[in-house]
PDB file of C-alpha atoms in Angstrom:
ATOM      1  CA  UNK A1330     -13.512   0.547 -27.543  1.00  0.00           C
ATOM      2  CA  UNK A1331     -10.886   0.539 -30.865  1.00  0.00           C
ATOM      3  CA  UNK A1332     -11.676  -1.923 -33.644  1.00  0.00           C
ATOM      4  CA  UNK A1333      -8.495  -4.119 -32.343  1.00  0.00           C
ATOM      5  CA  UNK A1334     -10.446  -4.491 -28.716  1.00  0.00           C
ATOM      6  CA  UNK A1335     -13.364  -5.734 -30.558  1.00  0.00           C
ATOM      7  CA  UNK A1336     -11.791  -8.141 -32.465  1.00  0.00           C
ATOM      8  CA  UNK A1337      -9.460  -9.130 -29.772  1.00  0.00           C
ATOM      9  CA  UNK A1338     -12.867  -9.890 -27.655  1.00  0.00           C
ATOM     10  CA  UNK A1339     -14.741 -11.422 -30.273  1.00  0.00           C
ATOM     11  CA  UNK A1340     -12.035 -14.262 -31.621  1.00  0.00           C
ATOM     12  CA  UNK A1341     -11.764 -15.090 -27.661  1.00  0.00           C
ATOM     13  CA  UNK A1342     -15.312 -15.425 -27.601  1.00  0.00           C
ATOM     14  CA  UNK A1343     -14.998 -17.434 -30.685  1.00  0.00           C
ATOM     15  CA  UNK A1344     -12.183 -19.264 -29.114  1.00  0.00           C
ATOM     16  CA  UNK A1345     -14.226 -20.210 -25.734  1.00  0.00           C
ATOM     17  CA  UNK A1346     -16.932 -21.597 -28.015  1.00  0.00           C
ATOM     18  CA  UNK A1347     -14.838 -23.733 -29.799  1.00  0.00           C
ATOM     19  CA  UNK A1348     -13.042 -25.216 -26.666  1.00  0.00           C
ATOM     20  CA  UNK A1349     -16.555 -25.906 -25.512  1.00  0.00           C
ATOM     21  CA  UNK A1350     -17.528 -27.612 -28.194  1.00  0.00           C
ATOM     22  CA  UNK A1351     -14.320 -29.507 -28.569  1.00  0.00           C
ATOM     23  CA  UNK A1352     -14.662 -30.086 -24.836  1.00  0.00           C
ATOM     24  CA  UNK A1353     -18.372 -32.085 -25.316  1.00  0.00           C
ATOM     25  CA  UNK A1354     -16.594 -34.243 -27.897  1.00  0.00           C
ATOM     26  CA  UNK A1355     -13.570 -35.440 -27.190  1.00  0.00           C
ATOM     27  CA  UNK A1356     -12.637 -38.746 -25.626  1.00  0.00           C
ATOM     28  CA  UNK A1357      -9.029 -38.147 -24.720  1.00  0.00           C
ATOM     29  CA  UNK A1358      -7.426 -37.458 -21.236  1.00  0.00           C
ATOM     30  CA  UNK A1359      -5.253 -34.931 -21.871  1.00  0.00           C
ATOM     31  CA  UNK A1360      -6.895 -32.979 -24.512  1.00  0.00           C
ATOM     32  CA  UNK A1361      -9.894 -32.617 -22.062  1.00  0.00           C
ATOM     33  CA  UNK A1362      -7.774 -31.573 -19.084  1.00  0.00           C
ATOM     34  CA  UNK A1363      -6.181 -28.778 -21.504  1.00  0.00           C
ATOM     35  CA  UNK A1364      -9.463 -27.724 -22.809  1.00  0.00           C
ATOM     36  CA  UNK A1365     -10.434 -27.324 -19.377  1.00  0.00           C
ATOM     37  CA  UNK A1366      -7.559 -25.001 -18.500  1.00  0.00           C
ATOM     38  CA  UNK A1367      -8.036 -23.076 -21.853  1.00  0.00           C
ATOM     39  CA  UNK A1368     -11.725 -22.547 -20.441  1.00  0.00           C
ATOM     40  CA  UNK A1369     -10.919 -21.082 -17.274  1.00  0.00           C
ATOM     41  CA  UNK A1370      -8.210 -18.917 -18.582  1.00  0.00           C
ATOM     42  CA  UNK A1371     -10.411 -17.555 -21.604  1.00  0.00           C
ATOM     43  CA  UNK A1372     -13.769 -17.205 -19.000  1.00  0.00           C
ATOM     44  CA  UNK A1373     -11.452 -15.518 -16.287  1.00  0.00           C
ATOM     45  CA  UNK A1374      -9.793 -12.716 -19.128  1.00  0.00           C
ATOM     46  CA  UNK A1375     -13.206 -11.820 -19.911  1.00  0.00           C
ATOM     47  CA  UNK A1376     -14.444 -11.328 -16.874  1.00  0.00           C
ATOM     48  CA  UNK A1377     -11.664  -9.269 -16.378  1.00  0.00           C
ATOM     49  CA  UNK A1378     -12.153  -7.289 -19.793  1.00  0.00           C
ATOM     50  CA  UNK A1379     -16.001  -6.788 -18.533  1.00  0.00           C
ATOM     51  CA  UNK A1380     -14.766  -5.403 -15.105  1.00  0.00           C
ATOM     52  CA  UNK A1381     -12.526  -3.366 -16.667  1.00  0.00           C
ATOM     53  CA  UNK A1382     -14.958  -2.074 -19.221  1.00  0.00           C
ATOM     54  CA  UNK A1383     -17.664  -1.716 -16.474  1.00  0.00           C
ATOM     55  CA  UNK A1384     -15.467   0.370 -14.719  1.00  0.00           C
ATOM     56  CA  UNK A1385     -14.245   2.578 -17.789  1.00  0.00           C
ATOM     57  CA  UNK A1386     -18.010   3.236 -18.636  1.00  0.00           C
ATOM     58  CA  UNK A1387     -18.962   4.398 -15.007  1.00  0.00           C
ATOM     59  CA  UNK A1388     -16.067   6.737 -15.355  1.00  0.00           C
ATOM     60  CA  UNK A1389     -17.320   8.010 -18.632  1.00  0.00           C
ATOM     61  CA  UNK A1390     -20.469   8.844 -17.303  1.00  0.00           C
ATOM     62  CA  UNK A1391     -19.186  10.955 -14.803  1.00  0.00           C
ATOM     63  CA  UNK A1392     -17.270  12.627 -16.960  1.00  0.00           C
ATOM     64  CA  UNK A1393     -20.530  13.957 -18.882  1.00  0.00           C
ATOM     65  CA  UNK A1394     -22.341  14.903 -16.285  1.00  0.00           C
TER      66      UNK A1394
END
């Protein structure tokens, strides 16, 4: 994975933890329903990424054998 990957995955990761966090605090309505949709859309792209990246590494490993 490039340096850009890595820092793309690790400010979303950064990201979801915030949203979590901001999630347990706050009080109002309509922040909490967006944080909510934020959350799904982060946790579903990184499934994806790991899926993706699963499958790139079995491929790899082929390759070398």
């Amino acid at each position: 994975m490039n340096d850009k990957g890595i820092e793309v995955l690790r400010k979303t990761k950064e990201d979801l933890a915030f949203c979590k966090r901001r999630l347990s605090e706050s009080t109002d309505k309509i922040e909490r329903e967006i944080l909510v949709l934020i959350i799904e859309k982060q946790e579903a792209w990184l499934a994806e990424f790991d899926l993706q990246n699963k499958v790139a590494m079995r491929g790899n490993v082929k390759k070398w054998k």
